[in-house]
Short mmCIF file of C-alpha atoms in Angstrom, two decimals:
data_model
loop_
_atom_site.label_atom_id
_atom_site.label_comp_id
_atom_site.label_asym_id
_atom_site.label_seq_id
_atom_site.Cartn_x
_atom_site.Cartn_y
_atom_site.Cartn_z
CA MET A 1 -0.19 0.12 0.13
CA SER A 2 1.52 3.32 -1.42
CA GLU A 3 1.88 6.27 1.55
CA MET A 4 -0.97 8.60 -0.51
CA THR A 5 -3.14 4.96 0.45
CA GLU A 6 -2.10 4.22 3.66
CA MET A 7 -2.96 8.61 3.66
CA THR A 8 -6.13 8.98 2.31
CA SER A 9 -7.27 5.05 4.65
CA ARG A 10 -6.43 6.96 7.90
CA MET A 11 -9.12 9.47 6.95
CA VAL A 12 -11.92 8.24 5.71
CA THR A 13 -11.22 5.80 8.91
CA SER A 14 -11.91 8.84 10.65
CA ALA A 15 -14.82 10.71 8.37
CA ALA A 16 -17.45 8.90 11.22
CA GLU A 17 -16.77 12.01 13.20
CA TRP A 18 -19.32 14.12 12.21
CA TRP A 19 -17.29 17.63 12.25
CA ARG A 20 -13.99 15.95 9.90
CA GLY A 21 -14.86 18.11 6.88
CA ALA A 22 -18.25 20.06 7.99
CA VAL A 23 -19.02 23.14 7.01
CA ILE A 24 -20.28 25.29 9.63
CA TYR A 25 -22.01 28.41 9.18
CA GLN A 26 -20.85 31.73 11.40
CA ILE A 27 -24.23 33.55 12.81
CA TYR A 28 -22.70 36.95 14.94
CA PRO A 29 -26.41 36.85 16.55
CA ARG A 30 -27.00 40.84 17.35
CA SER A 31 -26.70 41.61 12.85
CA PHE A 32 -28.66 38.03 12.04
CA ARG A 33 -32.10 38.99 12.19
CA ASP A 34 -33.98 41.02 15.05
CA THR A 35 -37.87 39.97 15.55
CA ASN A 36 -38.65 42.52 18.09
CA ALA A 37 -38.09 45.49 16.79
CA ASP A 38 -35.66 46.14 19.30
CA GLY A 39 -32.60 46.69 16.38
CA VAL A 40 -30.89 44.32 17.61
CA GLY A 41 -30.75 40.32 16.16
CA ASP A 42 -32.11 37.94 18.80
CA LEU A 43 -32.25 34.08 19.18
CA ARG A 44 -35.83 34.11 18.31
CA GLY A 45 -34.22 35.16 14.89
CA VAL A 46 -31.82 32.54 14.79
CA VAL A 47 -35.01 29.97 14.90
CA GLU A 48 -36.24 32.13 12.19
CA GLY A 49 -33.18 31.42 9.72
CA LEU A 50 -31.72 28.26 10.35
CA ASP A 51 -34.34 26.94 7.06
CA TYR A 52 -32.65 29.50 5.22
CA ILE A 53 -29.21 28.28 6.48
CA ALA A 54 -30.17 24.54 5.82
CA SER A 55 -30.57 25.13 1.99
CA LEU A 56 -27.22 26.39 2.11
CA GLY A 57 -25.91 22.84 2.15
CA VAL A 58 -23.64 23.45 5.30
CA ASP A 59 -23.87 21.68 8.18
CA GLY A 60 -23.80 23.13 11.51
CA ILE A 61 -24.15 26.84 12.83
CA TRP A 62 -21.21 28.14 15.19
CA ILE A 63 -23.56 31.09 17.59
CA SER A 64 -21.81 34.57 18.48
CA PRO A 65 -22.23 35.25 22.26
CA PHE A 66 -24.91 35.53 23.84
CA PHE A 67 -24.34 35.28 27.57
CA THR A 68 -25.52 38.13 29.81
CA SER A 69 -22.77 40.50 29.18
CA PRO A 70 -22.58 44.77 29.52
CA MET A 71 -21.49 44.39 25.67
CA LYS A 72 -19.05 46.50 25.82
CA ASP A 73 -17.05 44.43 23.69
CA PHE A 74 -20.28 42.71 22.07
CA GLY A 75 -20.93 40.08 24.12
CA TYR A 76 -17.36 38.46 24.60
CA ASP A 77 -17.05 40.31 28.21
CA VAL A 78 -19.58 37.96 29.82
CA SER A 79 -21.27 38.62 33.08
CA ASP A 80 -22.31 35.19 33.93
CA TYR A 81 -21.77 32.24 31.93
CA CYS A 82 -24.81 30.26 31.95
CA GLY A 83 -27.43 33.84 31.76
CA ILE A 84 -29.11 35.22 28.30
CA ASP A 85 -28.24 38.31 28.10
CA PRO A 86 -31.70 39.88 27.41
CA SER A 87 -31.02 41.28 24.12
CA PHE A 88 -30.83 37.99 23.15
CA GLY A 89 -33.51 36.42 24.65
CA THR A 90 -34.97 33.09 26.51
CA PHE A 91 -33.98 30.03 27.46
CA GLU A 92 -37.11 28.54 26.10
CA ASP A 93 -35.61 30.49 22.55
CA PHE A 94 -32.04 28.32 22.70
CA ASP A 95 -33.75 25.38 23.29
CA ALA A 96 -35.97 26.30 20.66
CA VAL A 97 -32.22 27.21 18.73
CA ILE A 98 -31.00 23.46 19.72
CA ALA A 99 -34.50 21.35 18.45
CA LYS A 100 -34.78 23.11 14.76
CA ALA A 101 -31.63 23.36 14.14
CA HIS A 102 -31.21 19.47 14.87
CA GLU A 103 -34.53 18.77 13.20
CA LEU A 104 -33.28 20.54 10.52
CA GLY A 105 -29.37 18.26 10.61
CA LEU A 106 -27.42 21.10 11.77
CA LYS A 107 -25.31 20.76 14.88
CA VAL A 108 -24.55 23.76 17.04
CA ILE A 109 -21.56 24.89 17.92
CA ILE A 110 -21.41 28.01 21.06
CA ASP A 111 -18.82 30.14 21.82
CA GLN A 112 -16.47 29.56 24.93
CA VAL A 113 -14.71 32.54 26.69
CA TYR A 114 -12.44 31.49 29.06
CA SER A 115 -9.35 33.64 29.08
CA HIS A 116 -11.50 36.01 30.90
CA THR A 117 -14.89 37.89 31.57
CA SER A 118 -16.77 41.06 32.52
CA ASP A 119 -15.70 43.10 35.12
CA GLU A 120 -19.08 42.87 36.25
CA HIS A 121 -19.50 39.29 36.88
CA ALA A 122 -19.47 38.18 40.34
CA TRP A 123 -16.76 36.41 40.50
CA PHE A 124 -14.67 39.43 39.70
CA GLN A 125 -16.79 41.31 41.53
CA GLU A 126 -16.41 39.26 44.43
CA SER A 127 -12.49 38.86 43.59
CA ARG A 128 -11.81 42.49 43.96
CA ARG A 129 -13.17 43.11 47.60
CA ASP A 130 -9.83 41.68 49.77
CA ARG A 131 -7.21 39.44 49.41
CA ASP A 132 -8.26 37.42 51.30
CA ASN A 133 -11.75 36.38 49.95
CA PRO A 134 -12.41 32.57 48.29
CA LYS A 135 -12.37 34.03 44.94
CA ALA A 136 -9.07 36.35 46.21
CA ASP A 137 -6.55 34.14 43.55
CA TRP A 138 -8.77 33.80 40.27
CA TYR A 139 -8.38 36.47 38.67
CA VAL A 140 -4.53 37.63 37.75
CA TRP A 141 -3.79 40.79 40.53
CA ALA A 142 0.24 41.80 41.36
CA ASP A 143 1.87 44.80 43.38
CA PRO A 144 3.08 47.60 41.39
CA LYS A 145 6.55 48.68 40.59
CA PRO A 146 8.64 50.27 43.41
CA ASP A 147 7.88 53.54 41.93
CA GLY A 148 4.08 52.75 41.70
CA SER A 149 4.09 52.04 37.68
CA PRO A 150 2.88 48.05 36.46
CA PRO A 151 3.72 45.07 37.38
CA SER A 152 5.15 44.53 33.23
CA ASN A 153 5.24 46.33 29.92
CA TRP A 154 2.66 43.70 28.61
CA GLN A 155 0.66 45.69 26.17
CA SER A 156 -3.32 45.68 25.45
CA VAL A 157 -4.31 44.19 22.16
CA PHE A 158 -7.39 47.19 22.57
CA GLY A 159 -4.29 49.46 22.81
CA GLY A 160 -2.29 50.62 26.03
CA SER A 161 -0.87 49.05 29.23
CA SER A 162 -3.07 45.62 30.14
CA TRP A 163 -2.61 46.61 33.79
CA GLN A 164 -5.78 48.55 34.82
CA TRP A 165 -5.11 49.78 38.21
CA ASP A 166 -8.28 48.73 41.68
CA GLY A 167 -8.74 50.45 44.24
CA PRO A 168 -11.10 48.80 45.84
CA ARG A 169 -8.19 45.91 45.91
CA ARG A 170 -5.10 48.41 45.96
CA GLN A 171 -3.67 46.29 42.93
CA TYR A 172 -3.06 46.33 39.76
CA TYR A 173 -5.21 43.70 37.77
CA LEU A 174 -4.69 41.74 34.42
CA HIS A 175 -6.53 42.84 30.73
CA ASN A 176 -5.42 41.59 27.79
CA PHE A 177 -8.34 43.22 25.83
CA LEU A 178 -10.61 46.45 27.44
CA THR A 179 -10.33 47.51 30.78
CA SER A 180 -14.04 45.75 31.07
CA GLN A 181 -12.22 42.35 30.26
CA PRO A 182 -10.35 41.21 33.27
CA ASP A 183 -8.08 38.41 32.91
CA LEU A 184 -8.94 34.68 34.36
CA ASN A 185 -6.10 33.24 35.99
CA VAL A 186 -7.15 29.73 34.58
CA HIS A 187 -3.02 28.46 36.38
CA ASN A 188 -6.09 28.00 39.22
CA PRO A 189 -7.44 24.95 39.67
CA ASP A 190 -10.76 26.02 41.08
CA VAL A 191 -11.13 28.37 37.68
CA GLN A 192 -9.78 25.73 35.63
CA ASN A 193 -13.26 23.42 37.44
CA ALA A 194 -15.59 26.85 37.28
CA LEU A 195 -15.04 27.15 33.36
CA LEU A 196 -15.70 22.90 33.04
CA ASP A 197 -19.41 23.02 34.61
CA VAL A 198 -19.38 25.56 32.39
CA ALA A 199 -18.36 23.83 29.40
CA ARG A 200 -20.67 20.89 31.11
CA PHE A 201 -23.54 23.27 31.50
CA TRP A 202 -24.53 23.95 27.46
CA LEU A 203 -22.84 20.35 26.41
CA ASP A 204 -26.69 19.71 28.99
CA ARG A 205 -28.87 21.73 27.63
CA GLY A 206 -27.72 20.19 24.05
CA VAL A 207 -25.50 22.11 22.37
CA ASP A 208 -22.88 20.38 19.85
CA GLY A 209 -18.67 22.04 20.37
CA PHE A 210 -16.98 25.35 21.17
CA ARG A 211 -15.47 27.27 19.50
CA LEU A 212 -12.62 28.52 22.45
CA ASP A 213 -12.76 32.41 22.11
CA ALA A 214 -8.80 33.70 22.59
CA LEU A 215 -7.44 30.40 24.20
CA ASN A 216 -3.61 31.61 24.05
CA PHE A 217 -3.92 34.31 26.21
CA SER A 218 -5.72 32.08 28.67
CA MET A 219 -3.02 31.75 31.22
CA HIS A 220 -0.01 34.23 31.96
CA ASP A 221 3.84 33.81 32.68
CA PRO A 222 3.51 34.07 36.71
CA GLU A 223 6.88 35.47 37.15
CA LEU A 224 4.91 38.80 34.82
CA ARG A 225 9.06 39.20 32.72
CA ASP A 226 8.64 42.08 30.52
CA ASN A 227 8.17 40.90 26.29
CA PRO A 228 10.67 42.05 24.30
CA PRO A 229 10.37 44.18 21.79
CA SER A 230 9.10 43.08 18.04
CA GLY A 231 11.26 45.49 16.23
CA VAL A 232 7.98 46.35 14.41
CA PRO A 233 8.27 50.96 14.62
CA MET A 234 5.31 52.42 15.05
CA SER A 235 5.11 54.36 11.90
CA GLN A 236 4.00 50.06 11.03
CA VAL A 237 1.43 49.07 13.25
CA THR A 238 -1.71 50.84 14.66
CA ARG A 239 -1.21 49.74 18.16
CA PRO A 240 1.20 49.37 20.65
CA PHE A 241 0.89 45.47 20.96
CA ASP A 242 2.43 44.91 17.85
CA MET A 243 5.69 46.15 18.89
CA GLN A 244 6.43 43.32 21.11
CA ILE A 245 7.07 40.04 21.21
CA LYS A 246 4.01 38.28 22.83
CA ARG A 247 6.33 35.70 25.10
CA PHE A 248 4.56 36.28 28.90
CA ASN A 249 1.09 37.38 28.43
CA GLN A 250 0.41 34.43 26.38
CA SER A 251 0.45 31.59 25.37
CA HIS A 252 2.48 29.43 28.50
CA ALA A 253 3.82 25.92 27.72
CA ASP A 254 0.23 24.84 30.54
CA ILE A 255 -2.99 25.71 28.28
CA PRO A 256 -2.89 21.73 27.09
CA ALA A 257 -2.36 20.83 30.34
CA PHE A 258 -6.13 22.22 30.91
CA LEU A 259 -7.16 21.07 27.27
CA GLU A 260 -6.58 17.92 28.27
CA ARG A 261 -9.28 18.41 30.80
CA ILE A 262 -11.51 20.10 28.67
CA ARG A 263 -11.55 17.06 26.77
CA ALA A 264 -11.63 15.11 28.84
CA THR A 265 -14.81 16.82 30.23
CA ILE A 266 -16.15 16.89 25.92
CA ASP A 267 -15.44 13.79 26.03
CA GLU A 268 -18.04 12.62 28.77
CA PHE A 269 -20.82 13.95 25.56
CA PRO A 270 -19.77 11.54 22.74
CA GLY A 271 -20.14 12.85 19.60
CA ARG A 272 -18.83 16.53 20.34
CA PHE A 273 -16.64 19.17 18.71
CA THR A 274 -14.26 21.56 19.46
CA VAL A 275 -12.17 24.81 17.72
CA ALA A 276 -9.85 26.45 18.67
CA GLU A 277 -8.81 30.17 17.79
CA VAL A 278 -5.62 30.63 17.56
CA GLY A 279 -4.27 34.67 17.22
CA GLY A 280 -0.91 35.21 16.41
CA PRO A 281 1.78 36.13 14.54
CA GLU A 282 3.13 32.65 14.58
CA PRO A 283 0.07 29.82 15.82
CA LEU A 284 1.15 27.21 14.02
CA GLU A 285 3.65 25.65 16.99
CA GLU A 286 -0.37 26.24 19.62
CA MET A 287 -2.45 25.25 16.59
CA LYS A 288 -0.38 21.82 16.34
CA ALA A 289 -0.06 21.88 21.21
CA PHE A 290 -3.62 22.99 20.75
CA THR A 291 -4.89 19.60 18.69
CA ASP A 292 -2.27 17.25 19.06
CA GLY A 293 -2.70 13.25 19.37
CA GLY A 294 -7.03 13.26 19.46
CA LYS A 295 -6.70 14.17 23.43
CA ARG A 296 -7.62 17.82 23.59
CA LEU A 297 -8.70 19.49 20.87
CA ASP A 298 -9.82 18.56 16.83
CA SER A 299 -9.38 21.87 16.06
CA ALA A 300 -7.87 24.63 14.97
CA TYR A 301 -7.75 27.68 12.91
CA ASN A 302 -5.49 31.03 12.83
CA PHE A 303 -5.61 34.49 11.09
CA ASP A 304 -3.90 33.49 8.05
CA PHE A 305 -6.58 34.71 5.90
CA LEU A 306 -8.71 36.27 8.41
CA TYR A 307 -6.47 39.93 8.05
CA ALA A 308 -4.54 39.19 4.71
CA PRO A 309 -4.14 42.19 2.65
CA ASP A 310 -4.29 39.93 -0.16
CA LEU A 311 -4.75 36.51 -1.72
CA THR A 312 -2.14 34.75 -3.40
CA ALA A 313 -0.27 31.49 -4.58
CA GLU A 314 2.02 32.06 -1.95
CA ARG A 315 0.12 32.72 0.80
CA VAL A 316 -2.40 29.21 0.33
CA ARG A 317 0.63 26.79 0.43
CA SER A 318 2.47 28.06 2.77
CA SER A 319 -0.58 28.41 5.40
CA LEU A 320 -1.96 24.70 4.25
CA SER A 321 2.31 23.40 3.62
CA ASN A 322 1.67 23.74 7.90
CA TRP A 323 -0.38 20.42 7.73
CA ASP A 324 1.70 17.60 6.51
CA GLN A 325 -0.92 15.27 8.08
CA THR A 326 0.97 13.18 9.98
CA PRO A 327 -0.50 10.51 12.28
CA GLY A 328 -2.36 12.90 16.24
CA GLU A 329 -1.81 16.17 13.97
CA GLY A 330 -5.76 17.94 14.42
CA TRP A 331 -7.69 18.68 12.17
CA PRO A 332 -7.42 22.50 10.42
CA SER A 333 -10.03 25.17 9.56
CA TRP A 334 -10.51 27.56 6.96
CA ALA A 335 -12.12 30.67 7.13
CA PHE A 336 -11.03 34.34 5.78
CA SER A 337 -13.89 36.35 7.13
CA ASN A 338 -14.70 36.44 11.05
CA HIS A 339 -17.10 39.88 13.10
CA ASP A 340 -13.31 40.96 14.33
CA ALA A 341 -11.89 41.12 10.44
CA PRO A 342 -12.55 42.77 6.73
CA ARG A 343 -14.40 41.32 4.96
CA ALA A 344 -12.43 38.71 2.52
CA THR A 345 -14.15 40.28 -0.73
CA THR A 346 -13.60 43.75 0.13
CA ARG A 347 -9.44 43.08 1.73
CA TRP A 348 -8.81 40.46 -2.19
CA ALA A 349 -10.81 42.13 -4.46
CA GLY A 350 -8.92 45.08 -6.27
CA ASP A 351 -9.78 46.42 -9.21
CA ASP A 352 -10.88 43.01 -9.65
CA ASP A 353 -14.86 41.95 -10.53
CA PHE A 354 -16.34 41.63 -7.33
CA GLU A 355 -18.81 38.78 -7.78
CA LYS A 356 -16.15 36.66 -9.59
CA ILE A 357 -13.40 37.12 -6.35
CA ALA A 358 -15.70 36.16 -4.24
CA ARG A 359 -16.98 33.11 -6.95
CA LEU A 360 -13.63 32.66 -5.97
CA SER A 361 -12.92 33.05 -2.58
CA MET A 362 -15.81 30.41 -1.75
CA LEU A 363 -14.10 27.60 -4.44
CA LEU A 364 -11.58 27.87 -3.14
CA LEU A 365 -12.64 27.96 1.05
CA LEU A 366 -14.55 24.92 -0.16
CA SER A 367 -11.98 23.21 -1.91
CA LEU A 368 -8.81 23.51 1.22
CA ARG A 369 -8.90 20.09 4.01
CA GLY A 370 -10.69 20.89 6.83
CA ASN A 371 -13.61 23.07 7.84
CA PRO A 372 -14.26 25.62 5.88
CA ILE A 373 -16.19 28.25 8.01
CA ILE A 374 -18.48 30.61 6.34
CA TYR A 375 -19.66 33.70 8.30
CA GLN A 376 -22.83 35.62 7.17
CA GLY A 377 -22.65 37.06 4.58
CA GLU A 378 -20.46 35.34 3.12
CA GLU A 379 -22.33 33.35 0.86
CA LEU A 380 -23.61 37.22 -0.24
CA GLY A 381 -20.88 38.34 -0.72
CA LEU A 382 -21.56 40.82 0.71
CA PRO A 383 -18.83 43.84 1.18
CA GLN A 384 -16.84 45.26 3.96
CA GLY A 385 -20.13 47.64 5.25
CA HIS A 386 -20.02 51.20 5.64
CA VAL A 387 -19.87 52.49 8.92
CA ALA A 388 -19.40 56.46 9.96
CA PHE A 389 -17.09 57.24 12.18
CA ALA A 390 -20.63 59.00 14.16
CA ASP A 391 -22.05 55.27 13.27
CA LEU A 392 -19.36 52.87 15.04
CA GLN A 393 -20.24 51.25 18.41
CA ASP A 394 -16.58 49.16 18.07
CA PRO A 395 -14.11 50.10 20.50
CA GLU A 396 -10.86 49.23 19.18
CA ALA A 397 -12.58 50.47 15.43
CA ILE A 398 -13.55 54.08 17.50
CA THR A 399 -10.28 53.89 19.12
CA ASN A 400 -8.25 53.34 15.16
CA TRP A 401 -9.82 55.36 13.01
CA PRO A 402 -9.48 56.12 10.69
CA HIS A 403 -5.68 53.85 10.41
CA THR A 404 -8.23 50.51 9.66
CA LEU A 405 -11.50 49.26 8.39
CA GLY A 406 -12.37 48.04 12.01
CA ARG A 407 -14.44 45.35 12.87
CA ASP A 408 -18.69 47.51 12.77
CA GLY A 409 -17.85 47.28 8.55
CA ALA A 410 -18.04 42.66 9.54
CA ARG A 411 -21.14 43.37 11.54
CA THR A 412 -23.44 45.62 9.40
CA PRO A 413 -27.35 43.74 10.08
CA MET A 414 -27.77 40.93 7.80
CA PRO A 415 -30.32 41.64 4.30
CA TRP A 416 -33.31 39.56 3.96
CA SER A 417 -34.82 41.48 1.56
CA ALA A 418 -33.75 43.92 -0.83
CA GLU A 419 -37.66 46.56 -0.99
CA ALA A 420 -38.01 45.87 2.83
CA PRO A 421 -37.10 48.79 5.42
CA GLN A 422 -34.02 47.53 7.15
CA ALA A 423 -33.19 45.40 4.40
CA GLY A 424 -36.22 43.02 6.39
CA PHE A 425 -33.59 42.48 9.13
CA SER A 426 -35.98 44.86 11.52
CA GLN A 427 -39.27 45.91 12.01
CA ALA A 428 -36.84 49.03 14.48
CA ASN A 429 -36.64 52.98 12.94
CA ARG A 430 -33.25 52.31 14.14
CA THR A 431 -30.78 49.05 14.14
CA TRP A 432 -28.13 48.93 16.91
CA LEU A 433 -25.86 49.20 13.33
CA LYS A 434 -27.16 50.00 10.73
CA VAL A 435 -28.03 48.30 7.67
CA ASP A 436 -24.82 49.55 4.10
CA PRO A 437 -28.30 50.64 1.90
CA ASP A 438 -25.68 49.51 -0.58
CA HIS A 439 -26.47 45.82 0.43
CA ALA A 440 -30.10 45.40 -0.33
CA ALA A 441 -28.58 44.85 -3.40
CA ARG A 442 -27.41 42.01 -2.70
CA ALA A 443 -30.13 40.55 -0.38
CA ILE A 444 -30.83 36.53 -0.05
CA ASP A 445 -34.49 37.07 -1.84
CA ARG A 446 -32.87 38.19 -3.99
CA GLN A 447 -30.43 36.58 -5.07
CA SER A 448 -32.59 33.65 -4.43
CA ALA A 449 -34.88 33.97 -7.77
CA GLU A 450 -31.00 35.36 -9.63
CA PRO A 451 -30.06 32.11 -10.95
CA GLY A 452 -25.88 33.48 -11.32
CA ALA A 453 -25.38 34.72 -7.93
CA VAL A 454 -22.86 34.52 -5.69
CA LEU A 455 -26.03 32.35 -3.13
CA ASN A 456 -27.41 30.32 -5.54
CA TYR A 457 -23.51 29.82 -6.58
CA THR A 458 -22.39 28.67 -3.25
CA ARG A 459 -25.96 26.08 -2.39
CA LYS A 460 -24.84 24.69 -5.57
CA LEU A 461 -20.40 23.62 -4.71
CA LEU A 462 -22.29 22.84 -1.26
CA SER A 463 -24.02 19.76 -2.94
CA VAL A 464 -20.79 18.75 -5.13
CA ARG A 465 -18.43 19.42 -2.01
CA SER A 466 -20.95 17.16 -0.90
CA ASP A 467 -21.04 14.72 -3.73
CA ASN A 468 -17.23 14.00 -3.79
CA PRO A 469 -16.16 12.28 0.05
CA ALA A 470 -12.74 13.50 -1.26
CA LEU A 471 -13.38 17.10 -1.45
CA VAL A 472 -15.62 15.97 2.40
CA ASN A 473 -12.33 14.22 4.54
CA GLY A 474 -9.78 13.56 1.91
CA SER A 475 -6.22 13.57 2.45
CA SER A 476 -4.24 16.32 0.28
CA GLU A 477 -1.30 16.51 -1.76
CA LEU A 478 0.06 19.69 -2.97
CA LEU A 479 1.68 20.03 -6.48
CA ASP A 480 4.42 21.82 -7.88
CA THR A 481 3.50 24.62 -10.50
CA PRO A 482 4.54 27.94 -11.54
CA GLU A 483 4.62 30.71 -9.56
CA GLY A 484 1.36 32.79 -9.13
CA ILE A 485 -0.53 29.02 -9.48
CA ILE A 486 -1.88 26.68 -6.22
CA ALA A 487 -2.88 22.91 -7.20
CA PHE A 488 -3.36 20.50 -4.94
CA ILE A 489 -5.40 17.12 -5.49
CA ARG A 490 -7.86 15.67 -2.48
CA HIS A 491 -7.54 12.09 -2.52
CA GLY A 492 -10.81 10.22 -0.82
CA VAL A 493 -11.54 5.69 -1.57
CA GLU A 494 -12.39 5.48 -4.90
CA SER A 495 -12.17 9.36 -6.23
CA GLU A 496 -9.82 12.67 -6.72
CA VAL A 497 -10.26 16.28 -7.87
CA LEU A 498 -8.03 18.17 -8.74
CA CYS A 499 -8.20 21.45 -7.01
CA ALA A 500 -6.06 24.90 -8.97
CA PHE A 501 -6.30 28.06 -8.84
CA ASN A 502 -4.63 31.14 -10.78
CA LEU A 503 -3.82 33.39 -8.94
CA GLY A 504 -2.08 35.45 -9.97
CA HIS A 505 -2.99 38.67 -12.53
CA THR A 506 -1.46 36.99 -15.66
CA ALA A 507 -2.47 34.03 -17.38
CA ILE A 508 -0.30 31.36 -16.92
CA ASP A 509 0.66 28.03 -18.71
CA TRP A 510 -0.04 25.07 -16.34
CA THR A 511 -0.68 20.81 -17.66
CA PRO A 512 -2.22 19.15 -14.58
CA PRO A 513 -1.55 15.20 -13.82
CA GLN A 514 -2.11 13.45 -17.14
CA ARG A 515 -4.48 11.18 -15.43
CA PHE A 516 -6.41 15.13 -15.08
CA GLN A 517 -6.62 16.05 -18.45
CA SER A 518 -9.34 14.89 -19.11
CA ALA A 519 -11.49 14.84 -16.18
CA THR A 520 -14.81 16.37 -16.09
CA THR A 521 -14.40 19.83 -14.61
CA ILE A 522 -17.35 20.15 -11.65
CA ALA A 523 -16.84 23.56 -10.82
CA SER A 524 -15.02 26.74 -11.74
CA GLU A 525 -15.10 30.51 -10.10
CA ALA A 526 -17.62 31.31 -13.01
CA VAL A 527 -20.42 27.67 -12.48
CA ALA A 528 -20.79 25.52 -10.28
CA GLU A 529 -21.40 22.98 -13.68
CA ALA A 530 -19.71 20.02 -14.63
CA ARG A 531 -18.12 20.03 -18.47
CA GLU A 532 -15.40 18.41 -19.45
CA GLY A 533 -11.43 18.70 -19.89
CA VAL A 534 -9.68 21.15 -18.18
CA LEU A 535 -7.04 24.16 -19.43
CA THR A 536 -3.29 23.96 -20.06
CA THR A 537 -3.48 28.22 -19.52
CA MET A 538 -5.64 29.32 -17.03
CA ALA A 539 -6.93 32.96 -17.00
CA PRO A 540 -6.04 35.09 -13.86
CA ARG A 541 -7.74 35.09 -10.63
CA THR A 542 -9.82 31.92 -11.88
CA GLY A 543 -10.32 28.05 -10.60
CA TYR A 544 -10.88 25.16 -10.91
CA TRP A 545 -12.27 21.57 -9.07
CA ALA A 546 -11.44 18.32 -12.03
CA ALA A 547 -12.73 14.93 -10.14
CA ILE A 548 -11.44 11.42 -11.57
CA GLY A 549 -12.43 8.01 -10.40
CA GLY A 550 -16.06 7.89 -8.29
CA LYS A 551 -19.77 7.36 -8.99
#
């Protein structure tokens, strides 16, 4: 048996795990659908939208935080891990999400935020009271230096020192994000136990898995040593955070041991899935460690594409080559857009045809070995929404205006109906973020009626993918190609699919492996319909899938 066949056999053996190769649709509930006319999306809106999501052909949904929160970071500042914020609805509404999703064959994944809480969380309120209470060591507290300055030079993601002086406690506390998001001391076993109880609470409620937010921020260096400089000048970044190598404020070596405790808890509920968000300039080592050997998490994704200013063959090759499919290696996940990053179509289209890039990026995303994560509106080819400074809600966008696109432009409300007020998102006169009027032309109802629209193209691609198991859970073999072209073969038991892309800006001559030269092209960036043969000259910014074997 060849090495590639052995690899394929291993992949197929694992295919009984529903999540391996599953396509996940991310819902940002504040902006998905509003059913009570308060201008904010809610869980009932998720219930109403599930038929639409199921019609795409995805396998599951990931719902961003809906927990009790003061919403200073829009749900990622949790004040009650086991509560539902009234702005999103009730437990009855959440149970309806679970019930309907499962009825439609969709799995439900929710966020878990284990690195920090809101400063309004009862745990923090008790912890800050004094230095002797039962939760005194549940957060990261430290005395000032002799001159009164913060304990270390660590910088917050949102700008400025990551230490905040607290009068009641007369100490500094650590916050890697907003000052209102104090960091938990996850080194503390009692904190770990409390977080594992949170996981059990939601697993008992019927969720099928978790996306673990900011996981590499969950533990710090107890010695509070200063981070070294990165050497990147301020002229090249928008925040001091990027001027440090984050050696001591995150990515502690004890995190994997905590993940093994998470995995043991998850395994009490068979058939569940975990995926980690791993940020940072060099995340690969952590991604591998977090998913090692089947004893920690199932999958991880990083920011290779989320903030990439362009889409190049070199970038794709570099990212894919990091996963060599050796035994025990975790399963990658991929996201081109999400609630934190400017939409990929806006970043990558440049002077090219916008619709073409929307199709090309979807074709690429759905061809990668791993779990593709589609962010709401990505299937519509939505561009980054325009949000005026006066309408900004995101604290990061406000701080960095006008030097970055910010997060609000990726969070504007979903357009459901081209002609309805607020594009069908809400009946409120004003929504939490304004609907971008340019998005109405890309509304779901309008695109559903247009056979050539990006929405229907996405539906067809997902159908083609599900009909070709090699694209779902097959192994992947990178091919040698000319500069500008990225090509790989997805190997299944009974079929193979060649995925080839010219991501350059000029036509490139390239002859695929001989056995594929008369293969059936099952999808391209132009259409998701089958045709015979493949081209040996690839036009710029094009791609295709070509299959041999199978049924």
